[in-house]
Coordinates of C-alpha atoms and ligand atoms in Angstrom, one line a residue:
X100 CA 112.2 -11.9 -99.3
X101 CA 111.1 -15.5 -97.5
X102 CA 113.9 -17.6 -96.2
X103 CA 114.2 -20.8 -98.6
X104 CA 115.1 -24.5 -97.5
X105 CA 118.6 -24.2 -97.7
X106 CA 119.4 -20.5 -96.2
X107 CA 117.4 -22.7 -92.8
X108 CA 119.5 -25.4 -93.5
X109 CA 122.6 -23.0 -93.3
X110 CA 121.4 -20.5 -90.4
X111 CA 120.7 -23.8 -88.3
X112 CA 124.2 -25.4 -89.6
X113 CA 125.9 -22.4 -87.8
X114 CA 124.2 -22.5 -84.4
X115 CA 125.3 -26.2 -84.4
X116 CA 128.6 -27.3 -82.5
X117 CA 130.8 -30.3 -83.7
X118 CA 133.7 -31.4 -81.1
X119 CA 136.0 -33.1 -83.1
X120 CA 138.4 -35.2 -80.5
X121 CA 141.9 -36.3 -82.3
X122 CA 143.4 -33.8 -84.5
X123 CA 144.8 -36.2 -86.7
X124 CA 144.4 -36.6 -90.4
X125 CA 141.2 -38.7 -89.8
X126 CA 140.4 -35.8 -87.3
X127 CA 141.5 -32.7 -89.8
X128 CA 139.1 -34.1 -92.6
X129 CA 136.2 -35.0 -90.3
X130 CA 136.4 -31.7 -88.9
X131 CA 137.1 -29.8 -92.6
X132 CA 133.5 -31.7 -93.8
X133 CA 131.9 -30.2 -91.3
X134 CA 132.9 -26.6 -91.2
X135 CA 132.3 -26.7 -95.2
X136 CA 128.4 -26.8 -94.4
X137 CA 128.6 -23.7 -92.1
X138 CA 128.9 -25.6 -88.8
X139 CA 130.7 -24.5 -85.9
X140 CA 133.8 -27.2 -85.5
X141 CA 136.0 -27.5 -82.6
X142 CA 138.9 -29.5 -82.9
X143 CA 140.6 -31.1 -79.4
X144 CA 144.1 -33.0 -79.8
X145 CA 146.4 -34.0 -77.0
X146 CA 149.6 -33.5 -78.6
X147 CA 151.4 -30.2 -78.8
X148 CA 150.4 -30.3 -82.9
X149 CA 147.9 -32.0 -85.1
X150 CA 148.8 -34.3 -87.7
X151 CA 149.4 -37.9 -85.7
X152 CA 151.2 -40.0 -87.5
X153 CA 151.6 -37.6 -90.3
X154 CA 154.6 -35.9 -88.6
X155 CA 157.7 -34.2 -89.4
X156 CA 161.1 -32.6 -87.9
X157 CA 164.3 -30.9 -88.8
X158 CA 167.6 -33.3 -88.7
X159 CA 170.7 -31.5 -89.6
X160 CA 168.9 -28.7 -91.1
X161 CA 166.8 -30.7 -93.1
X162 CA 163.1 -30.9 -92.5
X163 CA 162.0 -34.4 -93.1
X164 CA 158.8 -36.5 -93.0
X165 CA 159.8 -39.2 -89.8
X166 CA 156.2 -40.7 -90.0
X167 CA 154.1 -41.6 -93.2
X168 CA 156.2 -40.3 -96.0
X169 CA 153.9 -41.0 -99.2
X170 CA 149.6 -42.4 -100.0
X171 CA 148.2 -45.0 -102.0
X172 CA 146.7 -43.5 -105.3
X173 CA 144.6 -46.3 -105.1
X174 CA 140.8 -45.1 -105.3
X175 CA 141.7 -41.4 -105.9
X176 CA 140.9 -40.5 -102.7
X177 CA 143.7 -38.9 -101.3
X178 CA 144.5 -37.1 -104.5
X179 CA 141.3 -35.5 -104.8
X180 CA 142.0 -34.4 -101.1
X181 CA 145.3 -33.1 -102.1
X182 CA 143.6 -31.2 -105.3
X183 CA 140.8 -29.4 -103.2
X184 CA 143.5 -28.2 -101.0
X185 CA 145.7 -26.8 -103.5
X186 CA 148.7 -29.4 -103.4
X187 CA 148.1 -30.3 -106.8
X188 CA 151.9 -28.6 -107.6
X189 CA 153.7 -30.4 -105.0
X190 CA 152.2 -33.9 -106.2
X191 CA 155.6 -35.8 -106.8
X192 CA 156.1 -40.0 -107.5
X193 CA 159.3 -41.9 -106.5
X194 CA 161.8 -42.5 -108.5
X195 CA 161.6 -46.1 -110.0
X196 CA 164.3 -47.9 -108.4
X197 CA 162.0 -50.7 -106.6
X198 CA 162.8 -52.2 -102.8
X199 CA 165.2 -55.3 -102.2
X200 CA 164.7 -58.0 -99.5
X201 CA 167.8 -58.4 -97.1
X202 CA 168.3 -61.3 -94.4
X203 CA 168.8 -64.3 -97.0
X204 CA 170.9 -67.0 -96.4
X205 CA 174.6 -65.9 -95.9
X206 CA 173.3 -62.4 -95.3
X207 CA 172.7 -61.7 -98.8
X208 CA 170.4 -59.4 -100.4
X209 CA 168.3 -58.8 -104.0
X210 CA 165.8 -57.4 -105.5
X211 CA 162.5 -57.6 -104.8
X212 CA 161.0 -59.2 -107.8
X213 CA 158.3 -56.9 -110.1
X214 CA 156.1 -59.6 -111.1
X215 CA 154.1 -60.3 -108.1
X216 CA 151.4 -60.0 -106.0
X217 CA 152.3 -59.5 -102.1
X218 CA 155.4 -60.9 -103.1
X219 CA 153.6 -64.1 -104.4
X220 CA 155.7 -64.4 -107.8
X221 CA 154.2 -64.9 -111.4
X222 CA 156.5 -67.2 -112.4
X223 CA 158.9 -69.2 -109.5
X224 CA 161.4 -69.9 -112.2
X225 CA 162.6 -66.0 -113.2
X226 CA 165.9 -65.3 -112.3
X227 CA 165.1 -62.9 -110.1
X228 CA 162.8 -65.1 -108.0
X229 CA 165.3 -68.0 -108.2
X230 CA 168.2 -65.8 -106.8
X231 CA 165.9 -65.3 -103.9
X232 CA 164.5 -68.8 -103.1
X233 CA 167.1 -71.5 -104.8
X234 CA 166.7 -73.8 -107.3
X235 CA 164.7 -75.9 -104.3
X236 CA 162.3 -73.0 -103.5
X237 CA 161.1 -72.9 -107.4
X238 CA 160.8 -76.6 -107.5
X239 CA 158.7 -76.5 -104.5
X240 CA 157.1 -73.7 -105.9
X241 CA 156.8 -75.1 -109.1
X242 CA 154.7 -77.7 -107.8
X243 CA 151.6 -75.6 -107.9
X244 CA 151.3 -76.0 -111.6
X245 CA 151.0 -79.7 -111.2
X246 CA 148.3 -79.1 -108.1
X247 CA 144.5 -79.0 -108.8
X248 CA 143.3 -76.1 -106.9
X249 CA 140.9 -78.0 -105.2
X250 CA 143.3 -79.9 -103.1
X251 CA 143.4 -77.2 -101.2
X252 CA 139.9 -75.7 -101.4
X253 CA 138.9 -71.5 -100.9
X254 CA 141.7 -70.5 -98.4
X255 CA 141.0 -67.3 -95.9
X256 CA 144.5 -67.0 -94.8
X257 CA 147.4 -65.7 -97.2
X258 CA 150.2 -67.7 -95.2
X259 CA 148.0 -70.7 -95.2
X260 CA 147.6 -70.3 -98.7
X261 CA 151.1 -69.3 -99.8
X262 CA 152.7 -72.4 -97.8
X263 CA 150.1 -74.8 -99.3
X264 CA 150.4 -73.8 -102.4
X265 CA 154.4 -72.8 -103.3
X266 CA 156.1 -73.7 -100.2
X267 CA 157.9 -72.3 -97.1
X268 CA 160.8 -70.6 -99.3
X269 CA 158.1 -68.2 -101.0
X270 CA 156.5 -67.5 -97.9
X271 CA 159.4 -66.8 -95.5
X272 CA 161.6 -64.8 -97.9
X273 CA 159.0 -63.5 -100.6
X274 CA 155.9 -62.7 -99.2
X275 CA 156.6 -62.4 -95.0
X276 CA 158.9 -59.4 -95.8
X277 CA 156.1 -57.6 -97.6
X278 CA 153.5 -58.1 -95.4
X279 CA 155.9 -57.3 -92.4
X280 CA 157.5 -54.1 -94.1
X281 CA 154.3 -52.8 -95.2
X282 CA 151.5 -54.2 -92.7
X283 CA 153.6 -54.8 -89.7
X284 CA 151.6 -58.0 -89.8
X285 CA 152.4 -62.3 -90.3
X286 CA 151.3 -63.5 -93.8
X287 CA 149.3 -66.2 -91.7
X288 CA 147.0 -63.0 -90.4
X289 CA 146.3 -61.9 -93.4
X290 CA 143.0 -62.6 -95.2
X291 CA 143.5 -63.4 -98.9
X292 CA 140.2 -61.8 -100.3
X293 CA 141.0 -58.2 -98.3
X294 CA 145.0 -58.2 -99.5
X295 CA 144.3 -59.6 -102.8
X296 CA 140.5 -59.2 -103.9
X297 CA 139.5 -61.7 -106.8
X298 CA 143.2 -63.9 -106.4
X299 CA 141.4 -66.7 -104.7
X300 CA 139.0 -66.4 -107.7
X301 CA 141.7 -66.5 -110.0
X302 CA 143.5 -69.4 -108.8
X303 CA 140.0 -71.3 -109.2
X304 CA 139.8 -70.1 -112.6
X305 CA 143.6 -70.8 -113.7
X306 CA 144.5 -74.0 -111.5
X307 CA 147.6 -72.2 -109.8
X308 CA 148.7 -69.7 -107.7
X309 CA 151.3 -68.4 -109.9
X310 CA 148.4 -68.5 -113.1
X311 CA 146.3 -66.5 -110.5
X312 CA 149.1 -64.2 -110.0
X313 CA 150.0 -63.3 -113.4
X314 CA 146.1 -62.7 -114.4
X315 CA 145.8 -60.4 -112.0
X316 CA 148.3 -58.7 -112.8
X317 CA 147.2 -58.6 -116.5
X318 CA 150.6 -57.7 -117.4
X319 CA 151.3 -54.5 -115.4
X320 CA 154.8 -53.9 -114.3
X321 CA 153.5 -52.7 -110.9
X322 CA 152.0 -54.8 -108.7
X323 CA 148.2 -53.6 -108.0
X324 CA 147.6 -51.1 -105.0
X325 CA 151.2 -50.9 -105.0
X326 CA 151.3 -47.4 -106.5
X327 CA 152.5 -44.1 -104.4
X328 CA 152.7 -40.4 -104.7
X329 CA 153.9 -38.0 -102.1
X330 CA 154.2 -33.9 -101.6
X331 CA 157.4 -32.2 -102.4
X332 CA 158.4 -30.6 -98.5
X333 CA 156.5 -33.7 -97.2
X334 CA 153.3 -35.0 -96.0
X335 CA 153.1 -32.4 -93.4
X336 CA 152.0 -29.6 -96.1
X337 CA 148.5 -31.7 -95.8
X338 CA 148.1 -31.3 -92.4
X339 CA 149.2 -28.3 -92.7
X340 CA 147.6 -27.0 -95.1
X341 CA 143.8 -29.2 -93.7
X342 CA 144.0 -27.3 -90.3
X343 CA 144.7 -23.8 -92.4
X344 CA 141.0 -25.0 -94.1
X345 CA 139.5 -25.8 -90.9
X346 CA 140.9 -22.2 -89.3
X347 CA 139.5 -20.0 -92.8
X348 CA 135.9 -21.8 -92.0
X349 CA 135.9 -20.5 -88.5
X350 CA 136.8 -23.8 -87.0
X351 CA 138.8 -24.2 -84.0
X352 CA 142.2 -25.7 -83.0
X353 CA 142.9 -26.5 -79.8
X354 CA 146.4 -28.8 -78.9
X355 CA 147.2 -30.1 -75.4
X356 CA 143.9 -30.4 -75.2
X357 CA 143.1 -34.1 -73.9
X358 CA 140.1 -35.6 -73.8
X359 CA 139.2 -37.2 -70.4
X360 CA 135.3 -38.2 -71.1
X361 CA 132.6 -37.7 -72.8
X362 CA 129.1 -37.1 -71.1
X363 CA 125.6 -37.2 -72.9
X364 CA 123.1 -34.5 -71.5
X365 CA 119.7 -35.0 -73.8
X366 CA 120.4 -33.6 -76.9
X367 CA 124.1 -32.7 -76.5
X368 CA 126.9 -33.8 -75.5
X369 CA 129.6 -32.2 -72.3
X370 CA 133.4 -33.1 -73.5
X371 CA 136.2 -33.5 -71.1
X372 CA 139.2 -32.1 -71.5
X373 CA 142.4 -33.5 -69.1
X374 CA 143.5 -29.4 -68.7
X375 CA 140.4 -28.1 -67.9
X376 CA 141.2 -25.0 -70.6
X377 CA 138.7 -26.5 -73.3
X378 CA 135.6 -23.9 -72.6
X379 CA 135.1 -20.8 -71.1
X380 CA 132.0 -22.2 -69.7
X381 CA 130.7 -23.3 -66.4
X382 CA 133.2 -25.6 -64.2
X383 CA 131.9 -29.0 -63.7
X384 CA 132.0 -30.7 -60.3
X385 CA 131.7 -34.1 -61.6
X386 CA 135.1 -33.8 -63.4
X387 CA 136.9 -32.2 -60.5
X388 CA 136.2 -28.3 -61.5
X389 CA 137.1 -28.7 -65.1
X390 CA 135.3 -27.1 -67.6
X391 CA 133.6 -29.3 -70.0
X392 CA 132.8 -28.4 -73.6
X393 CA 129.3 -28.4 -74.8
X394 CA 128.5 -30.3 -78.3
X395 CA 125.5 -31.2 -80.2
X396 CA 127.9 -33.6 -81.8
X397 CA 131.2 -35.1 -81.3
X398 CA 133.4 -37.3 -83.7
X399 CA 136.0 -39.2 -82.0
X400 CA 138.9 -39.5 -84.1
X401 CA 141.7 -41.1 -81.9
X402 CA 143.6 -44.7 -82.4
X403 CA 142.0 -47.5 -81.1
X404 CA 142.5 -48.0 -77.2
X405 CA 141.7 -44.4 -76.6
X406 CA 138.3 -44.5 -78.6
X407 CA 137.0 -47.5 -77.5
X408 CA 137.5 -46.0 -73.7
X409 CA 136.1 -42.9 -74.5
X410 CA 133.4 -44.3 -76.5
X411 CA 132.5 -47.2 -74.8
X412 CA 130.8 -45.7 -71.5
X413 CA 128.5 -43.7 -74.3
X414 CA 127.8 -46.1 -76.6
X415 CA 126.8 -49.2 -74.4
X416 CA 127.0 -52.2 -77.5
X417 CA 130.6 -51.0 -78.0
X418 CA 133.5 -53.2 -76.7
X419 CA 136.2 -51.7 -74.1
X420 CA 138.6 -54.2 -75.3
X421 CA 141.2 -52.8 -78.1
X422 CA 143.2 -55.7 -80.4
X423 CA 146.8 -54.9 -79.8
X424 CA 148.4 -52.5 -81.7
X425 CA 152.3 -53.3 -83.3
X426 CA 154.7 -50.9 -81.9
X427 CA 157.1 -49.5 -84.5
X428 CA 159.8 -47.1 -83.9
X429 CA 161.1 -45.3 -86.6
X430 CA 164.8 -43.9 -87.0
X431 CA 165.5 -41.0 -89.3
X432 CA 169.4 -40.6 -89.7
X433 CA 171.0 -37.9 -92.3
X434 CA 174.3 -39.4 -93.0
X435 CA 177.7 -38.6 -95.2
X436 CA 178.2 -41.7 -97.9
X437 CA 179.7 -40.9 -101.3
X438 CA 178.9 -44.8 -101.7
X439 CA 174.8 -44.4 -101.2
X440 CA 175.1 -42.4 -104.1
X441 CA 174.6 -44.8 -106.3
X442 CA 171.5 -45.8 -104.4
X443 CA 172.8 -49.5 -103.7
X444 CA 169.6 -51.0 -102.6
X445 CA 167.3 -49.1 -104.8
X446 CA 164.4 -47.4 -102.7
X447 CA 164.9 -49.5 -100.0
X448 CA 165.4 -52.9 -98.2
X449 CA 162.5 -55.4 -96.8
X450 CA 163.7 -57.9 -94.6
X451 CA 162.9 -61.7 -94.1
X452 CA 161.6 -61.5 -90.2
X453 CA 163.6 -62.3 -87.4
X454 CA 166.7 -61.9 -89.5
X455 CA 168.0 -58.6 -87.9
X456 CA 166.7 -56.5 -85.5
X457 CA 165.3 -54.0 -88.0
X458 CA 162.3 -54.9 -89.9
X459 CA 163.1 -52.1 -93.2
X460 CA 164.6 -49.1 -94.4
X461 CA 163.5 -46.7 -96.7
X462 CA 166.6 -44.6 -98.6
X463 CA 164.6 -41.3 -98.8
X464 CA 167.2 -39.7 -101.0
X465 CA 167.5 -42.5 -103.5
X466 CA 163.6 -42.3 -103.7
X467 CA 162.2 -39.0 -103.6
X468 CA 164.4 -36.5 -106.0
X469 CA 162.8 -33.8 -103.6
X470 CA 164.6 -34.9 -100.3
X471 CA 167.8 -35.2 -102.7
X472 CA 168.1 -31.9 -103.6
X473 CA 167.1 -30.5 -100.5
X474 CA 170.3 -32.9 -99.2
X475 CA 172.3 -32.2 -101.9
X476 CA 176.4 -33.5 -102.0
X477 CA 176.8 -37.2 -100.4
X478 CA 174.2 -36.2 -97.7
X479 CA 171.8 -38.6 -97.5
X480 CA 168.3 -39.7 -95.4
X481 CA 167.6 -43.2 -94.2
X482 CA 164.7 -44.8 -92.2
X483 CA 165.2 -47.6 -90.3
X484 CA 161.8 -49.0 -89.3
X485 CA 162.4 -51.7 -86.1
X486 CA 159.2 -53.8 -84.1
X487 CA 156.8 -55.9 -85.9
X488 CA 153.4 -57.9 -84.7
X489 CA 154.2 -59.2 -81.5
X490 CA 157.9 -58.2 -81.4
X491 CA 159.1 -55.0 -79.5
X492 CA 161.3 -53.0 -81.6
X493 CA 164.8 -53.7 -80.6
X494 CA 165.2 -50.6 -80.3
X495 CA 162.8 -49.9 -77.3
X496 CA 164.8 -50.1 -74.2
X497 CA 167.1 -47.9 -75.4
X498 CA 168.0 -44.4 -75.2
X499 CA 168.5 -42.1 -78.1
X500 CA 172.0 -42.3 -78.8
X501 CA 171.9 -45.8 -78.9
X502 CA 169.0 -46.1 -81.4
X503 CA 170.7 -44.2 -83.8
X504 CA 173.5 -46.4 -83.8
X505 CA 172.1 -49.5 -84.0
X506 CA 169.9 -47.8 -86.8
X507 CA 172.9 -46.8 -88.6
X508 CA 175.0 -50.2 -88.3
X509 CA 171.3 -52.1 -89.2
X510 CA 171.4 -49.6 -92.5
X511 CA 174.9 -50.6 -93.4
X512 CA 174.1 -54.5 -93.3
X513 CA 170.9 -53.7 -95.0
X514 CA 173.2 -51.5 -97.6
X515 CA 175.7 -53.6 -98.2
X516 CA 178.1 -49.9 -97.3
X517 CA 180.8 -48.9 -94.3
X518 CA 178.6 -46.5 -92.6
X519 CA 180.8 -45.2 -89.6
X520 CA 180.1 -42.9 -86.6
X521 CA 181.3 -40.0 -88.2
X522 CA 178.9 -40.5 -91.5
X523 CA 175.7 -39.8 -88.9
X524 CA 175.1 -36.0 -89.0
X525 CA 171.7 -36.2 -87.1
X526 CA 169.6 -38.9 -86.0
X527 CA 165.8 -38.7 -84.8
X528 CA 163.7 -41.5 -83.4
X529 CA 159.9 -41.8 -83.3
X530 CA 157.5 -44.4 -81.6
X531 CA 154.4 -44.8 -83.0
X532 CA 151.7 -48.0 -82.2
X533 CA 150.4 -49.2 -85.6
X534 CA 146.5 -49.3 -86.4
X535 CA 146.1 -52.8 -87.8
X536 CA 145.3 -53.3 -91.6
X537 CA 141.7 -53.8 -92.8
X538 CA 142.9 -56.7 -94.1
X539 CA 143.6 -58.3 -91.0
X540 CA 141.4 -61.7 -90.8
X541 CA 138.5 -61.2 -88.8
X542 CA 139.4 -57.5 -88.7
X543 CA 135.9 -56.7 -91.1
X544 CA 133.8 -58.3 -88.4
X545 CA 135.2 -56.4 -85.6
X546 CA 135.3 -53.0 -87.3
X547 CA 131.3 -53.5 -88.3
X548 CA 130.4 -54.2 -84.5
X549 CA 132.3 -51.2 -83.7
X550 CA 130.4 -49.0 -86.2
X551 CA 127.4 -50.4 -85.4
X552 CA 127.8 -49.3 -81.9
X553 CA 129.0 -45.9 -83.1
X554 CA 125.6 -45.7 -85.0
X555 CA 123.2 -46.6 -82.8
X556 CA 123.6 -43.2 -80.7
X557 CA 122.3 -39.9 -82.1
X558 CA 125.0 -37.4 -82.2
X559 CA 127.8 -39.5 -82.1
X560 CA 130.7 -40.8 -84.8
X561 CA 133.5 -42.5 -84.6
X562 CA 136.6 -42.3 -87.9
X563 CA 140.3 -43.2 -88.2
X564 CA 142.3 -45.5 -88.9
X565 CA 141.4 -48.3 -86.4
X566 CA 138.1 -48.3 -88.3
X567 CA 138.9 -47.5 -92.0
X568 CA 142.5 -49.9 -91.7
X569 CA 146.0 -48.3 -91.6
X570 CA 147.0 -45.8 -94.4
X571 CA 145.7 -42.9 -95.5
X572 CA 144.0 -44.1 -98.8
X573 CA 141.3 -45.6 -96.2
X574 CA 141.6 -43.1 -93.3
X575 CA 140.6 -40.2 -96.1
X576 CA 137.4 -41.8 -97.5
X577 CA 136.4 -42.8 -94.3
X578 CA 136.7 -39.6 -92.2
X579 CA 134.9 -37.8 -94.9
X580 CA 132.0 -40.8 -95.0
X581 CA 131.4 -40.6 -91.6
X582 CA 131.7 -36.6 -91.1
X583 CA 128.7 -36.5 -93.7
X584 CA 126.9 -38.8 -91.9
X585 CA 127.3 -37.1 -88.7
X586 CA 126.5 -33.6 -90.0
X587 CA 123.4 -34.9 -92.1
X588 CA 121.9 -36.4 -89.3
X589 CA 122.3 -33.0 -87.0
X590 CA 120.9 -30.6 -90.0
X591 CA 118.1 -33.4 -90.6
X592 CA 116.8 -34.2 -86.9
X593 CA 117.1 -30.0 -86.7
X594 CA 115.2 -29.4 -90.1
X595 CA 112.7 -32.3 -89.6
X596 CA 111.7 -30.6 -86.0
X597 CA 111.8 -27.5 -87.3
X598 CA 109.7 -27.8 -90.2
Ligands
LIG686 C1 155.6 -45.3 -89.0 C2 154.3 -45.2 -89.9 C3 154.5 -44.8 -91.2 C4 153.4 -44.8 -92.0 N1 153.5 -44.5 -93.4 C5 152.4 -44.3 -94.1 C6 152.6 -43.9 -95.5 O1 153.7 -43.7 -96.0 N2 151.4 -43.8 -96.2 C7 150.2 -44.0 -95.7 O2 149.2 -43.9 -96.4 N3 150.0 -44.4 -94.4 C8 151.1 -44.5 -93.6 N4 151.0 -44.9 -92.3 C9 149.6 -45.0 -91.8 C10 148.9 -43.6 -91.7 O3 149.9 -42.7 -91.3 C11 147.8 -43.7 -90.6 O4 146.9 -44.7 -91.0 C12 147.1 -42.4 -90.5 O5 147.9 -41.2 -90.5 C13 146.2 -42.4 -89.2 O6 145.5 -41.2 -89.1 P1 144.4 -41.1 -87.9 O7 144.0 -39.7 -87.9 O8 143.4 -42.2 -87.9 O9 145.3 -41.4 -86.5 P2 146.5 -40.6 -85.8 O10 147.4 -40.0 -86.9 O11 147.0 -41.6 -84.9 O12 145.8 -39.4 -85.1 C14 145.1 -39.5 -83.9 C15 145.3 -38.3 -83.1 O13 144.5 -38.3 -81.9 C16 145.2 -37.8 -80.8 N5 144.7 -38.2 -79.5 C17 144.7 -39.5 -79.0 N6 144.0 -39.6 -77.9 C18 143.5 -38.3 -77.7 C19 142.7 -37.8 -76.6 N7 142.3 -38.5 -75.6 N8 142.3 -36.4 -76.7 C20 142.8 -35.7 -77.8 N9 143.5 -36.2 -78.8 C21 143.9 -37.5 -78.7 C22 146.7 -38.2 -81.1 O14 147.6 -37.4 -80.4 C23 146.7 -38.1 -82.6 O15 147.2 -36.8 -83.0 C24 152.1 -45.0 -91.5 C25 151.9 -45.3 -90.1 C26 153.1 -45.4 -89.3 C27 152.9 -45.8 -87.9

């Protein structure tokens, strides 16, 4: 029987090597895409596990996400992910309670009103929205009614806007919380028509901000892009479960495994690797005996400042130069408090910036009903999130112990609850340097360059979340995008030749 088009395709898919650098989620999905067309996949991550910033650990017994905790089911992307792999049970949404924002005047907190959009409210005079910002902050905010939007003109900026438009009060204690909690970025680095597509629009169409708001919003009680869904036992069972994929297709996952350089010889490509264990090949003398790895691809899937110097002696058009990336650390404590119970702050607390030395705190147990029960009693799990854009978490310089308890006395202020020494049971503390969001102005232009770059070498991709923007709703969709792209043009230039 003759050999068709596609049994080629597959035989020459399986003498093909992908090297896969970053073991990541970016990195898992990239590598996953590949192995599903037969190809031989290699995956090479530093750390002692895959995953990144999808990470977990045990505290008191408990094993608990202390990295991303939850995705955006914005686009389906990640649920469709989550369905392939057979997660589809463990799909789980938070329990309703909504956030708070904490650091008002006099140290008072409330809840974050529903109506809005970034935290730009729908209507500055609800109760809710008053209690927040005075009966001078709706005034002021009032007075976009009265404005004609083109006072003002097309603004890129959501700061510039939000100031312009409603005032100071809505910015500093509506809408800087949000966009510090969530991107670790300023409001005034945040472009309007990225955060918000079609509100600029909107505010041309309805003469105000808070008209723009509300028809947006089109009368939902969440705001848009706002919702979440996460895996009962944690975000981990993805990674777990991608690199499980990866291992039934024959792929390979190598950890400690750091990648020095990369090296293009013709058609292929030689990989680096920092311990020198990465092939059973030849040694190399140009990188001190180690062995390098040979590749007729590679996809680098690393954050930012490590691509662009791996990347950039390869791919000449590509900048060395990485934007700097927010430092957050990230405090998991499992505490004793009869009086969280009643889940005080609802799902967690935002903060207006520089009002505390933590930036926001997520009370697991009061929103995710699995991490209750697996607490059960008064036991309960708090993140305290500390560092921001150009701040170093306060938290930095110090050593374990005394993170935890500034975590746990910034989670009583931001409780309004006694939380003393003897209520922690187990503390954990993670450092992580945030990828900045997409919507970050100028961040599109930067990004294209980069891909650009990428692109114009055969054999060569580039994915993660310094590319696609922070979050796993754009790292998915983009790992997979460029994986196809990769392994289409390897199976093409081979089939083309061969044919
Ligand atoms: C604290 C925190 C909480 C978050 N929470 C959420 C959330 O709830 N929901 C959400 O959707 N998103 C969340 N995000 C964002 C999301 O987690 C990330 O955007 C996403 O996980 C990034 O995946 P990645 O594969 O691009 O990068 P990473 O996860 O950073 O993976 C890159 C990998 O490359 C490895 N590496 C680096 N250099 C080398 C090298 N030279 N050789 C080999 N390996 C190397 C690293 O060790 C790492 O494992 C959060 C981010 C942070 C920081």
């Amino acid at each position: 029987m003759s050999e068709g088009p596609l049994d080629r395709l597959a035989a020459q898919a399986r003498q093909k090597h992908v090297v896969v650098v970053g073991g990541g989620v970016a990195g898992l999905v990239a590598a996953w895409e590949c192995a599903k067309v037969g190809v031989r996949v290699t995956v090479l991550e530093q750390d002692p596990r895959v995953g990144g910033v999808v990470r977990s650990a045990e505290i008191d017994g408990l094993v608990l996400d202390v990295g991303a905790e939850s995705y955006a089911t914005r686009g389906g992307t990640v649920r469709s992910l989550v369905d392939e792999l057979g997660l589809s049970d463990a799909v789980t949404t938070p329990r309703p309670a909504g956030a708070w924002v904490a650091g008002l005047p006099g140290g008072a907190a409330a809840p974050l009103p529903r109506g809005g959009v970034l935290g730009i409210p729908d209507n500055p005079w609800a109760p809710e929205v008053r209690r927040i910002i005075g009966w001078r902050g709706a005034w002021r905010a009032y007075l976009d009614r009265l404005r004609p939007p083109l006072t003002i003109g097309h603004q890129q900026s959501l700061g510039a806007l939000v100031r312009s438009r409603m005032g100071a009060r809505v910015l500093d204690r509506l809408v800087a919380p949000v966009t510090s909690g969530v991107y670790s970025a300023r409001p005034d680095d945040i472009d309007v028509d990225l955060a918000a597509p079609g509100l600029n629009a909107a505010l041309t169409r309805t003469g105000s901000l808070s008209g723009a708001v509300a028809e947006l919003r089109g009368g939902r009680t969440a705001a848009p892009g706002s919702a979440v869904e996460g895996l009962r036992g944690g975000m981990s069972t993805l990674v777990d479960a991608l690199a499980e994929r990866v291992r039934e297709l024959g792929g390979e996952i190598r950890t400690g495994a750091r990648v020095t350089g990369l090296q293009a010889t013709g058609e292929a490509w030689d990989v680096h690797v920092a311990d020198g264990e990465a092939a059973g090949e030849q040694p190399d003398a140009a990188a001190g005996g180690a062995s390098p790895m040979r590749a007729d691809a590679v996809i680098v899937a690393v954050p930012e400042r490590a691509a662009r110097e791996l990347l950039s002696p390869v791919a000449p058009l590509l900048d060395r130069e990485a934007a700097p990336a927010p430092v957050v650390e990230v405090v998991t404590l499992v505490v004793d408090s009869a009086a969280l119970d009643a889940a005080p702050r609802g799902s967690g607390v935002l903060t207006v910036p520089g009002t505390g030395p933590a930036k926001a705190l997520t009370h697991s147990t009061a929103k995710w009903e699995w991490v209750a029960a697996a607490a059960g009693g008064d036991r309960h799990v708090l993140r305290v999130s500390f560092g921001a854009q150009g701040e170093e978490p306060a938290t930095a310089a110090l050593d374990d112990d005394a993170a935890a308890s500034l975590a746990l006395a910034e989670a009583a202020r931001m409780l309004g609850v006694e939380l003393g020494a003897a209520s922690l049971r187990g503390a954990q503390r993670e450092r992580y340097a945030q990828a900045q969001p997409a919507a970050t102005i100028g961040r599109a232009a930067t990004t294209a360059a980069a891909r650009g770059a990428v692109r114009a070498v055969a054999g060569l991709g580039a994915t993660g979340a310094w590319l696609s923007g922070t979050g796993l709703a754009q790292v998915v969709p983009d790992a997979r995008a460029e994986a196809e792209r990769v392994r289409s043009a390897l199976l093409w230039r081979e089939t083309a030749s061969g044919a």
